[in-house]
mmCIF file of C-alpha atoms in Angstrom:
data_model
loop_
_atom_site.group_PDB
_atom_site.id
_atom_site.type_symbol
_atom_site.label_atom_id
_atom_site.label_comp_id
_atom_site.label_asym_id
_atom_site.label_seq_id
_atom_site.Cartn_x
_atom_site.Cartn_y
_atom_site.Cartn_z
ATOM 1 C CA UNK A 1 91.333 87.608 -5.397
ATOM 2 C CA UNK A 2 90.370 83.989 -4.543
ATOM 3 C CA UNK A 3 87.151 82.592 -6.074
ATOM 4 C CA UNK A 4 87.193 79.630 -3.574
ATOM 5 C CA UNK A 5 89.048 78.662 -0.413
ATOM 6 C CA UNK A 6 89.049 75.018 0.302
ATOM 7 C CA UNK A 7 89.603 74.222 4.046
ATOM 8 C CA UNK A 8 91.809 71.258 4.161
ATOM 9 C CA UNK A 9 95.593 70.367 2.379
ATOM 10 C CA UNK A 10 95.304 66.906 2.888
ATOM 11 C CA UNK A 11 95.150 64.361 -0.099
ATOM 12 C CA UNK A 12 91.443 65.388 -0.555
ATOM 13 C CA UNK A 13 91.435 69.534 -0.631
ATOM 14 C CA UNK A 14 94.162 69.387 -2.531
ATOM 15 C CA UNK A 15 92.698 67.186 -5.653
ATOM 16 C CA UNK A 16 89.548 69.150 -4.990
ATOM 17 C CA UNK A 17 92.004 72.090 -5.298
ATOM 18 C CA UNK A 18 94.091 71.452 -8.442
ATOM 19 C CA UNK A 19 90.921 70.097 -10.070
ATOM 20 C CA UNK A 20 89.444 73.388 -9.655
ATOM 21 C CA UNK A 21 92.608 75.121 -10.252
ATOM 22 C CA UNK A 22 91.919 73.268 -13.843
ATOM 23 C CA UNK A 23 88.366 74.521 -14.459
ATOM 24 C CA UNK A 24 90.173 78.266 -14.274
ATOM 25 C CA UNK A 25 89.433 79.318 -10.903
ATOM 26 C CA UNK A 26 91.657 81.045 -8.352
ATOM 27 C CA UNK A 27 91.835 79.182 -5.430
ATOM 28 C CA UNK A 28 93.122 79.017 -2.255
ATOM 29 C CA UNK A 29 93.983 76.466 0.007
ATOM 30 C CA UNK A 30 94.468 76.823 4.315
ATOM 31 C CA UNK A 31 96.333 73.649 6.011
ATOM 32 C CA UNK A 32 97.683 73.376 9.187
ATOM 33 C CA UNK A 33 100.813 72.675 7.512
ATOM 34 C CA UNK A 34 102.023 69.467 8.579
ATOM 35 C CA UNK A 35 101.462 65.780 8.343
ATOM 36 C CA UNK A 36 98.381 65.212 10.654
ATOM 37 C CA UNK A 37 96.060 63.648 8.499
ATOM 38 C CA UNK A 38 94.816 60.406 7.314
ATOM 39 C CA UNK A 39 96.693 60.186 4.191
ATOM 40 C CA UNK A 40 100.246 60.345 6.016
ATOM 41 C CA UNK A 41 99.739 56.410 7.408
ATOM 42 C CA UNK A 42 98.004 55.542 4.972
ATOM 43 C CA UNK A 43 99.288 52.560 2.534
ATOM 44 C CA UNK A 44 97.510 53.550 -0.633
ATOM 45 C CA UNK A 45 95.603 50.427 -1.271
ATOM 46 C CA UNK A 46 93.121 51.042 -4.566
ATOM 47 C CA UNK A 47 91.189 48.199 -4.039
ATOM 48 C CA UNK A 48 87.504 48.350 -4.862
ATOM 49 C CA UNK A 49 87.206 44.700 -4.674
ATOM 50 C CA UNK A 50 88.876 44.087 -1.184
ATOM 51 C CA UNK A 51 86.890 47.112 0.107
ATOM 52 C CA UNK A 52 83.579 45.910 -1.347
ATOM 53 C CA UNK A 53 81.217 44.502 1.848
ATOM 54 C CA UNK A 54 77.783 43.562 2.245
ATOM 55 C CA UNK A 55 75.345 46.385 2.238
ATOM 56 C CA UNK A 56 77.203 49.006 0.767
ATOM 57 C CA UNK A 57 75.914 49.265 -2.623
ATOM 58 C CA UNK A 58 76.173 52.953 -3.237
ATOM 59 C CA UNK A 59 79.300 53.049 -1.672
ATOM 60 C CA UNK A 60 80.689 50.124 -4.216
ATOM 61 C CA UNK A 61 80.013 51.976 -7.184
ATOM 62 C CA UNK A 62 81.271 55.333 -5.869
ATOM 63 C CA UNK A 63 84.658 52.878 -5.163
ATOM 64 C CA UNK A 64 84.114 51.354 -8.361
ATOM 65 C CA UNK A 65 84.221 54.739 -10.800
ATOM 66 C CA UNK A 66 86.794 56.336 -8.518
ATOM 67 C CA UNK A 67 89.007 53.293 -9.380
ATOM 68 C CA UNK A 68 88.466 53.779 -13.372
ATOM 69 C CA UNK A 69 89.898 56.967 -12.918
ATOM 70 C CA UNK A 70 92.766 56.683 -11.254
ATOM 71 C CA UNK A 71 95.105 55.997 -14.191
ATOM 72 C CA UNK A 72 94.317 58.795 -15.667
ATOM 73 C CA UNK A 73 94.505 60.709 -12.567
ATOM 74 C CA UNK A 74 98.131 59.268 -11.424
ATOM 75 C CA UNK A 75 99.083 60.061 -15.206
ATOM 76 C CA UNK A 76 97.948 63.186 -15.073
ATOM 77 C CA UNK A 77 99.404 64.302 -11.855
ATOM 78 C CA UNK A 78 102.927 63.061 -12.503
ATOM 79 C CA UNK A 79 103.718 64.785 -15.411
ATOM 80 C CA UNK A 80 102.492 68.139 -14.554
ATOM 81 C CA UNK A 81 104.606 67.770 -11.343
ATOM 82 C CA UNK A 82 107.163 65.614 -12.350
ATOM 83 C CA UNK A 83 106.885 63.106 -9.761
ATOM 84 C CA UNK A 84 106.879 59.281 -9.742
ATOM 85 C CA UNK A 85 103.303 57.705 -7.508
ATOM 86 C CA UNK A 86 104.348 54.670 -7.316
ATOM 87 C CA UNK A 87 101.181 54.033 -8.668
ATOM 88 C CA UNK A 88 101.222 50.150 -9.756
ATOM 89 C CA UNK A 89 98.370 47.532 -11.239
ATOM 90 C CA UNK A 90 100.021 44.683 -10.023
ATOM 91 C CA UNK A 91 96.652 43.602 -8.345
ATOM 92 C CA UNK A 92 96.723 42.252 -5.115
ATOM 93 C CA UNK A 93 96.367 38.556 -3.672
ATOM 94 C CA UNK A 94 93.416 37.590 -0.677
ATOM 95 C CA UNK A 95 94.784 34.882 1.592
ATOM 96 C CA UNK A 96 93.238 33.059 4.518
ATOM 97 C CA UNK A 97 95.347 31.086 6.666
ATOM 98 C CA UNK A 98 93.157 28.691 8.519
ATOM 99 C CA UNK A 99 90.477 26.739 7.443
ATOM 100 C CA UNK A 100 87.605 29.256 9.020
ATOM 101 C CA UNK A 101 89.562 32.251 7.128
ATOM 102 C CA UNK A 102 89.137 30.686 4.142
ATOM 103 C CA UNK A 103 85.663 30.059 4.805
ATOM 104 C CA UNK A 104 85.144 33.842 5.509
ATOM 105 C CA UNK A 105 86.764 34.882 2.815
ATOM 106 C CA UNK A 106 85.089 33.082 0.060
ATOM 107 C CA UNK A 107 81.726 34.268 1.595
ATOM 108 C CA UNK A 108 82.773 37.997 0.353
ATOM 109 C CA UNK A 109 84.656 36.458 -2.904
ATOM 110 C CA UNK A 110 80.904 35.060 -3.604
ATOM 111 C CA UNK A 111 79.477 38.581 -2.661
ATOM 112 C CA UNK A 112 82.517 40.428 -4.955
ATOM 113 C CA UNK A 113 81.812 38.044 -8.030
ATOM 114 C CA UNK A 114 77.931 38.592 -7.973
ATOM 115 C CA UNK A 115 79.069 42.467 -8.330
ATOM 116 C CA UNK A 116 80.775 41.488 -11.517
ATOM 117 C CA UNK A 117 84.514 42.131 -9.506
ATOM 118 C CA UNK A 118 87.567 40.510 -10.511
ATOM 119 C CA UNK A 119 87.837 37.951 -7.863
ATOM 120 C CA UNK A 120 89.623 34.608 -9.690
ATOM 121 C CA UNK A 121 89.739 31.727 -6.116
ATOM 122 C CA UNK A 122 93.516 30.132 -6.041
ATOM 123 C CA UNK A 123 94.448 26.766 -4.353
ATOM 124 C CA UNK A 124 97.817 26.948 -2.349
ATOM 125 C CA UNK A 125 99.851 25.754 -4.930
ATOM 126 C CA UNK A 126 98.841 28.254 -7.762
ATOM 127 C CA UNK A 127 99.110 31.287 -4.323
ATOM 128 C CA UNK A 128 102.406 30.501 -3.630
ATOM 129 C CA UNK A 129 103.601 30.709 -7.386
ATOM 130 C CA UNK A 130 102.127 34.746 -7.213
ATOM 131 C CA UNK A 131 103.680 35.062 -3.488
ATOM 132 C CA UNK A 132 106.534 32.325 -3.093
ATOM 133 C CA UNK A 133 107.052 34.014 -0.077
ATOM 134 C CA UNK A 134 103.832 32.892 1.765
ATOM 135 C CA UNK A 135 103.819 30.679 4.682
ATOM 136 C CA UNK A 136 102.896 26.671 3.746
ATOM 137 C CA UNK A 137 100.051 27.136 6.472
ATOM 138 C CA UNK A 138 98.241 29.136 3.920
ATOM 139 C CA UNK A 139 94.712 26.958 3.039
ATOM 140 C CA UNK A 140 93.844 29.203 -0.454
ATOM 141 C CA UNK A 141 93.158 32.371 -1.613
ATOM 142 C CA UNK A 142 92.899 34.781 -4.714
ATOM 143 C CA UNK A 143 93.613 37.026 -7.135
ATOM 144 C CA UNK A 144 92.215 40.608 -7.398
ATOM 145 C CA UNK A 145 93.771 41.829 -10.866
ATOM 146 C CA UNK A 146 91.637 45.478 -10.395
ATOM 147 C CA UNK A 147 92.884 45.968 -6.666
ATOM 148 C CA UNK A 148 96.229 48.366 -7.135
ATOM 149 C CA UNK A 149 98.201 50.521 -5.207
ATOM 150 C CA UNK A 150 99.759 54.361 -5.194
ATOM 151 C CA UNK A 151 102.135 55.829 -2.300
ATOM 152 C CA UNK A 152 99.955 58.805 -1.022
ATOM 153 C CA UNK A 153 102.967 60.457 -0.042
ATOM 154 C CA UNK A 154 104.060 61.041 -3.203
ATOM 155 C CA UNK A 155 100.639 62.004 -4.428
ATOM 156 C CA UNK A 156 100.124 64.921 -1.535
ATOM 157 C CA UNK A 157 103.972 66.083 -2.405
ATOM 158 C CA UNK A 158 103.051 66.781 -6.344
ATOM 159 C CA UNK A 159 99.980 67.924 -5.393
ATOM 160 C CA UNK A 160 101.661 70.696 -3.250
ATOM 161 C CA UNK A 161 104.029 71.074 -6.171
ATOM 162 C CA UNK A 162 101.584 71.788 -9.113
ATOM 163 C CA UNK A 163 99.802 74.144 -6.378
ATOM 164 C CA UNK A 164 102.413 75.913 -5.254
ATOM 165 C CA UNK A 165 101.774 79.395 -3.424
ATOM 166 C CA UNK A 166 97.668 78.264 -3.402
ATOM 167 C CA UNK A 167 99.026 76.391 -0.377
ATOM 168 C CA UNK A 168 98.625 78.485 2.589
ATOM 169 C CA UNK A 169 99.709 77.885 6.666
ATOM 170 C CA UNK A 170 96.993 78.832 8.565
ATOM 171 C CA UNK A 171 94.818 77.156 11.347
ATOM 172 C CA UNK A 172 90.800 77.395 10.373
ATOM 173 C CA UNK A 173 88.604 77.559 13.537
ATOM 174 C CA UNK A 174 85.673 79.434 11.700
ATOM 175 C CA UNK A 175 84.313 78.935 7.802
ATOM 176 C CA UNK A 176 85.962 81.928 5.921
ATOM 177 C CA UNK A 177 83.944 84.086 4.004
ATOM 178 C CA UNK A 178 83.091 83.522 0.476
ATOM 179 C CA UNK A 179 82.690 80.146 -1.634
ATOM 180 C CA UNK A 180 84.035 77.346 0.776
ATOM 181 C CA UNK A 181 85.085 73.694 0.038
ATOM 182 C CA UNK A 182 85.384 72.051 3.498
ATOM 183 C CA UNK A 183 87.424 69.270 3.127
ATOM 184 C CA UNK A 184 89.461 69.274 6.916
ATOM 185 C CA UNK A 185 89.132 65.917 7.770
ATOM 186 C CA UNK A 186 88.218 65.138 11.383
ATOM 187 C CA UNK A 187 88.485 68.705 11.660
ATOM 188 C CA UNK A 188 85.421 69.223 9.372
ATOM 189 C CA UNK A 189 83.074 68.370 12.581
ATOM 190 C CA UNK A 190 83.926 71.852 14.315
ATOM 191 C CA UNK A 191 83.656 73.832 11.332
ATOM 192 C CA UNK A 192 80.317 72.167 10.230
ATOM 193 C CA UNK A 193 78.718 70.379 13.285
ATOM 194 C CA UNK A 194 78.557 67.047 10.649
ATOM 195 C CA UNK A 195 79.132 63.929 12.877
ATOM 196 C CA UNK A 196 82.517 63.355 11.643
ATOM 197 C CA UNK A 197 84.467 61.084 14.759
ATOM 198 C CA UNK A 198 88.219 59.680 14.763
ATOM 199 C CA UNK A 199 88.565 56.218 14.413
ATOM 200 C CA UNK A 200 92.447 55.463 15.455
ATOM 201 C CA UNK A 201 94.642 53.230 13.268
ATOM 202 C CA UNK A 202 98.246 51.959 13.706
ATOM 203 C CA UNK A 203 100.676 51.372 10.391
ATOM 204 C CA UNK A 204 103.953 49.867 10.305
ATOM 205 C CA UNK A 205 106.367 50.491 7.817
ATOM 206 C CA UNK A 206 109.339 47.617 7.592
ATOM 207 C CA UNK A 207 112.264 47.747 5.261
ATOM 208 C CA UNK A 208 114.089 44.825 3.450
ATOM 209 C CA UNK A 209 115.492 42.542 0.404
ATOM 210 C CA UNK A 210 113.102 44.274 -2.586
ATOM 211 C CA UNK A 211 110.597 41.891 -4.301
ATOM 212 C CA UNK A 212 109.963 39.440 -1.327
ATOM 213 C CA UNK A 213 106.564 40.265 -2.044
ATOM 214 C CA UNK A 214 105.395 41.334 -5.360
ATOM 215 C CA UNK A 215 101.540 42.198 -4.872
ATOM 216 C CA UNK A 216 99.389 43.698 -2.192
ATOM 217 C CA UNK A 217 98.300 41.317 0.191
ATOM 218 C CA UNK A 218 94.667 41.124 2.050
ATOM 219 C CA UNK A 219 95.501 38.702 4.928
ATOM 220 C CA UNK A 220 93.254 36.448 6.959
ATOM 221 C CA UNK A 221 94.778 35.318 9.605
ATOM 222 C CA UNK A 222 93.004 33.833 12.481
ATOM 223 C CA UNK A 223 89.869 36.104 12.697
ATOM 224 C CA UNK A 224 92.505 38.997 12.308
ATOM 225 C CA UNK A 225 92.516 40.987 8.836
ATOM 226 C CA UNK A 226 96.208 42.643 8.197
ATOM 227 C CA UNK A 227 97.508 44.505 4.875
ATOM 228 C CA UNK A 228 100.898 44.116 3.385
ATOM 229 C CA UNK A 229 102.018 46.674 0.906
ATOM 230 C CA UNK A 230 105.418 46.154 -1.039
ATOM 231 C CA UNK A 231 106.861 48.866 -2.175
ATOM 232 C CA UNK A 232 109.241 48.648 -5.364
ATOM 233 C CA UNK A 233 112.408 50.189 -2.613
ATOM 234 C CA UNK A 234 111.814 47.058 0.035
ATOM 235 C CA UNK A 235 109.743 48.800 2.313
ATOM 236 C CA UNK A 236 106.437 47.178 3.384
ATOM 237 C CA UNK A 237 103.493 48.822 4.660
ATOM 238 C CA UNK A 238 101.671 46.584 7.288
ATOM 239 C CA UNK A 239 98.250 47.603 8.509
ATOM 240 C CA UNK A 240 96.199 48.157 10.016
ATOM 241 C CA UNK A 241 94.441 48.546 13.572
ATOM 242 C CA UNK A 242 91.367 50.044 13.845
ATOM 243 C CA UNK A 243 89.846 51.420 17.215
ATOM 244 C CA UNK A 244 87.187 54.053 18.502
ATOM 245 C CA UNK A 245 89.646 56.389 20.222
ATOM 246 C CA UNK A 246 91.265 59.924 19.289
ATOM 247 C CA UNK A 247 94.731 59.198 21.760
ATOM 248 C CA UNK A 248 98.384 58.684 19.169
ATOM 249 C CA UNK A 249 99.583 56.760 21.653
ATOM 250 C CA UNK A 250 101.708 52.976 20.219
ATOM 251 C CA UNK A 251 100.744 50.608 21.925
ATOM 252 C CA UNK A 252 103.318 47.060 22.387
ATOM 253 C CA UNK A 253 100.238 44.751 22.054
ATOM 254 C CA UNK A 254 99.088 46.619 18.667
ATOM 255 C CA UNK A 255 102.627 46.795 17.348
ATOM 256 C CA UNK A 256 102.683 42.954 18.319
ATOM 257 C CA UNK A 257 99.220 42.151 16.265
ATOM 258 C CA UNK A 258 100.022 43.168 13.181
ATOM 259 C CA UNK A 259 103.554 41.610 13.466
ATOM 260 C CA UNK A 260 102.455 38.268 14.692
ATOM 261 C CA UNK A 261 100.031 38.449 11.533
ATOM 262 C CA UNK A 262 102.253 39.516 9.193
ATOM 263 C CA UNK A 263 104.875 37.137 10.022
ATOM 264 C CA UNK A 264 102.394 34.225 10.134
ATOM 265 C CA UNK A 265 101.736 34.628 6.635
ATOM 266 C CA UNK A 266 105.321 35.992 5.296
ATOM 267 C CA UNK A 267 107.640 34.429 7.665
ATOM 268 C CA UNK A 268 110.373 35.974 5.896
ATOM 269 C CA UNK A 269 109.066 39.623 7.433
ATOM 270 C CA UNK A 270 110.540 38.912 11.054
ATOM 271 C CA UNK A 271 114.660 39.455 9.366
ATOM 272 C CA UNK A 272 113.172 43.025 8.070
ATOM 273 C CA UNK A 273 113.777 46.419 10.169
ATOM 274 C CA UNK A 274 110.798 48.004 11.396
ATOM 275 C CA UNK A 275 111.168 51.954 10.377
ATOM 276 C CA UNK A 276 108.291 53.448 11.584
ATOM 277 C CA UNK A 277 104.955 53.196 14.057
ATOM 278 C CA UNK A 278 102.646 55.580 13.092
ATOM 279 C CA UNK A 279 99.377 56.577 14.590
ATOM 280 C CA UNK A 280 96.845 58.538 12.330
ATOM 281 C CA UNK A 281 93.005 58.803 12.623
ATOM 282 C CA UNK A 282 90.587 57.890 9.633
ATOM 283 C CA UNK A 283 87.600 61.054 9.529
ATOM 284 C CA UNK A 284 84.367 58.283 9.797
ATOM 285 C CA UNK A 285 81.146 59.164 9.285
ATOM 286 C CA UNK A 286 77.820 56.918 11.434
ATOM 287 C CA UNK A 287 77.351 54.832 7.754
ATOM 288 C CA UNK A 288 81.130 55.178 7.248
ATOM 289 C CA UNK A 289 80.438 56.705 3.756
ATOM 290 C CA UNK A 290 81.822 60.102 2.860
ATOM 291 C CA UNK A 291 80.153 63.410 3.194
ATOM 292 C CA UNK A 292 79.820 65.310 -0.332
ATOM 293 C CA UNK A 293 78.086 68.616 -1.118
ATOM 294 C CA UNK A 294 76.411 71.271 -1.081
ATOM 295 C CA UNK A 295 75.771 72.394 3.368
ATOM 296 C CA UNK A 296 74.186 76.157 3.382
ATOM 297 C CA UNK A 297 75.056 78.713 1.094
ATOM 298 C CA UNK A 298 78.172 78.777 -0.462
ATOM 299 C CA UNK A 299 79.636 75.777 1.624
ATOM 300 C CA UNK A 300 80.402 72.174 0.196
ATOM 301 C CA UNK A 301 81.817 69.565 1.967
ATOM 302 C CA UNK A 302 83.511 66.707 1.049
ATOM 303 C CA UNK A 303 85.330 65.081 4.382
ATOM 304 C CA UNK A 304 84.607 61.148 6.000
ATOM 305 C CA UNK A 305 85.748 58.840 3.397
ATOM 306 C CA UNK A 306 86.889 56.389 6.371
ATOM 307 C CA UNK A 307 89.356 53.839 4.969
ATOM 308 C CA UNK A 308 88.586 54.914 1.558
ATOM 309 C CA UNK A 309 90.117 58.522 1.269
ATOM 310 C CA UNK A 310 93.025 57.480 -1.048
ATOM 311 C CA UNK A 311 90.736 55.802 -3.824
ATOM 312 C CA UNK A 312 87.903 57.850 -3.477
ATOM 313 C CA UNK A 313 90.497 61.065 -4.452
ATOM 314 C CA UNK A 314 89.674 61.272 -8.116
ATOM 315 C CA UNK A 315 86.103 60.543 -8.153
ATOM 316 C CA UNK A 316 85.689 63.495 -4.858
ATOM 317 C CA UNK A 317 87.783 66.005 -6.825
ATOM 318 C CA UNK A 318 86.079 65.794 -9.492
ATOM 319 C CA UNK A 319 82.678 65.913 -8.381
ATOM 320 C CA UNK A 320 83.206 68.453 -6.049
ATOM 321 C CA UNK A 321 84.760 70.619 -8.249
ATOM 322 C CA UNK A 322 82.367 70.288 -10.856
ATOM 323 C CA UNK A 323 79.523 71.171 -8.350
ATOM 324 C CA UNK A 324 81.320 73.995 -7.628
ATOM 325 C CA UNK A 325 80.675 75.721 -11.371
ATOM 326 C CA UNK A 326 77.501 74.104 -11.347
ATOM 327 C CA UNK A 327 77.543 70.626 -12.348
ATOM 328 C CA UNK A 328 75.821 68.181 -10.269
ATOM 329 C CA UNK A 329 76.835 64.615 -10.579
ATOM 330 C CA UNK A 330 73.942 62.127 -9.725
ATOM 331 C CA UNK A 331 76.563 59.958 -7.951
ATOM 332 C CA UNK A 332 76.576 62.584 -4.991
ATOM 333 C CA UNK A 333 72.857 61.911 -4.438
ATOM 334 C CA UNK A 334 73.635 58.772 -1.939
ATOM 335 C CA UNK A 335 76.320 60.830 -0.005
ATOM 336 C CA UNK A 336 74.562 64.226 0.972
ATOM 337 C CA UNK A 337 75.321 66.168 3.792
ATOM 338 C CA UNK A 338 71.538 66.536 4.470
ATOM 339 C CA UNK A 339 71.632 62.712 5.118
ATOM 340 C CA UNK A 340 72.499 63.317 8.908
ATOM 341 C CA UNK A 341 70.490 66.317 9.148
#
């Protein structure tokens, strides 16, 4: 007998899942079965500084308290499923290549410090002794000692570990009966007619010499904005595009964009392999803020975190769970389904 059925085995239904799992509920969860969502490009970036912008208060602090609880939550996860995250506070370096990227980036450093952020501004010379690696071109930067990083792969595997036979194959066109979490990522729109749109990003993965790079980097890079996410193995994460279309389809000129980027600030990245393109599409919502709670009787939703779905997985699963048995959190006020009603 299942008390709730969460709609959705991506990195999101899942927390939602084993969080509820904890509060002694039987629970089950329907997923497609494969990789399709989100999480499966994504590079696991936890950086509530570099994802703070201008006129996104509520969002911030939703960012902000999802971040404090990631430790716990990584700690948590990997000893009840035995698995390593990856999940490392190294903190993660902004650089701007040209003189107007530096100028754009210390406009949101300004922004960051007023919200009491770790932002600390570094001349070339004290950047290149955190990255040696970084091109010479590079005009400044700085350091971001709360932005971190977990490999979201990893995190959906224990999940599906510690949940074991909750995991169910099965392909959701209709809300099933009963007490509902819908949590289906782009394919929360059908189910629940919230205006929940694809928005298409490339990732690259490249493989090489381990500890080229030794933080997350936030790259400026003439107008362009890429992400470069060493991994302890070699492998870097390079991201990402973002466009307004629902196709998979790889593109040379993307591919060449975040290359051309990457290389211009880590030269060193051209002698790596490239393993992987990979195409996924980020569940946005019109404010590009999530959607969480309550939606009719017996239905709550928590779907559209955007480029946030990886940090905002602790603070969602346990919010959502705890409005489940009752508990509303004051946090989900700003992010109400009713919003786009």
């Amino acid at each position: 007998m299942t008390d709730v059925t969460v709609v959705g085995g991506g990195i999101i239904g899942l927390s939602v899942a084993w969080r509820l799992v904890q509060r002694g509920l039987t629970v089950t969860v329907l997923d497609s079965g494969g990789d399709e969502g989100a999480w499966y490009a994504a590079a696991g970036m936890l950086a509530p500084a570099g994802e703070t912008a201008f006129g996104q208060e509520p969002l911030q602090e939703l960012l902000l308290e999802s971040a404090r609880r990631w430790p716990a939550f990584a700690a948590e996860l990997s000893l009840e499923a035995g698995y390593d995250l990856r999940f490392d506070t190294t903190g993660a370096v902004d650089v701007a290549l040209t003189g107007d990227d530096l100028a754009e980036a210390r406009r949101l450093w300004a922004y960051r410090e007023l919200r009491d952020l770790k932002v600390r501004p570094l001349p070339p010379s004290e950047l290149r002794e955190l990255e040696p690696a970084l091109s010479p071109r590079v005009r400044g930067g700085a350091f971001l000692a709360d932005d971190w990083q977990v490999d979201p792969r990893r995190v959906v595997a224990a999940l599906r570990a510690v949940l074991g036979d909750a995991v169910t194959t099965s392909r959701v066109t209709s809300l099933p009966e009963g007490v509902t979490v819908v949590a289906a990522g782009l394919g929360t729109a059908a189910l629940t007619g919230l205006p929940v749109r694809p928005v298409k990003g490339l990732v690259l993965r490249l493989r090489g010499e381990p500890g080229v790079l030794r933080h997350v980097v936030n790259g400026y890079v003439d107008g362009r904005h890429v992400y470069l996410v060493p991994r302890s193995d070699g492998e870097v994460v390079v991201g990402a595009t973002q466009e307004e279309r629902a196709d998979f389809t790889v593109t040379a000129g993307s591919v060449l964009e975040l290359l051309r980027s990457a290389t211009d600030l880590v030269p060193e990245l051209a002698e790596f392999e490239l393993t992987e393109t990979v195409v996924r599409h980020r569940p946005s919502t019109p404010d590009n803020a999530p959607v969480l709670g309550p939606l009719g009787a017996g239905v709550v939703v928590a779907a559209g975190h955007h480029r946030n779905g990886v940090l905002l997985t602790p603070v969602t699963a346990d919010l959502i769970a705890d409005l489940v048995v009752g508990r509303v959190d004051p946090l989900l006020a700003a992010f109400s389904p009713g919003r786009f009603a």
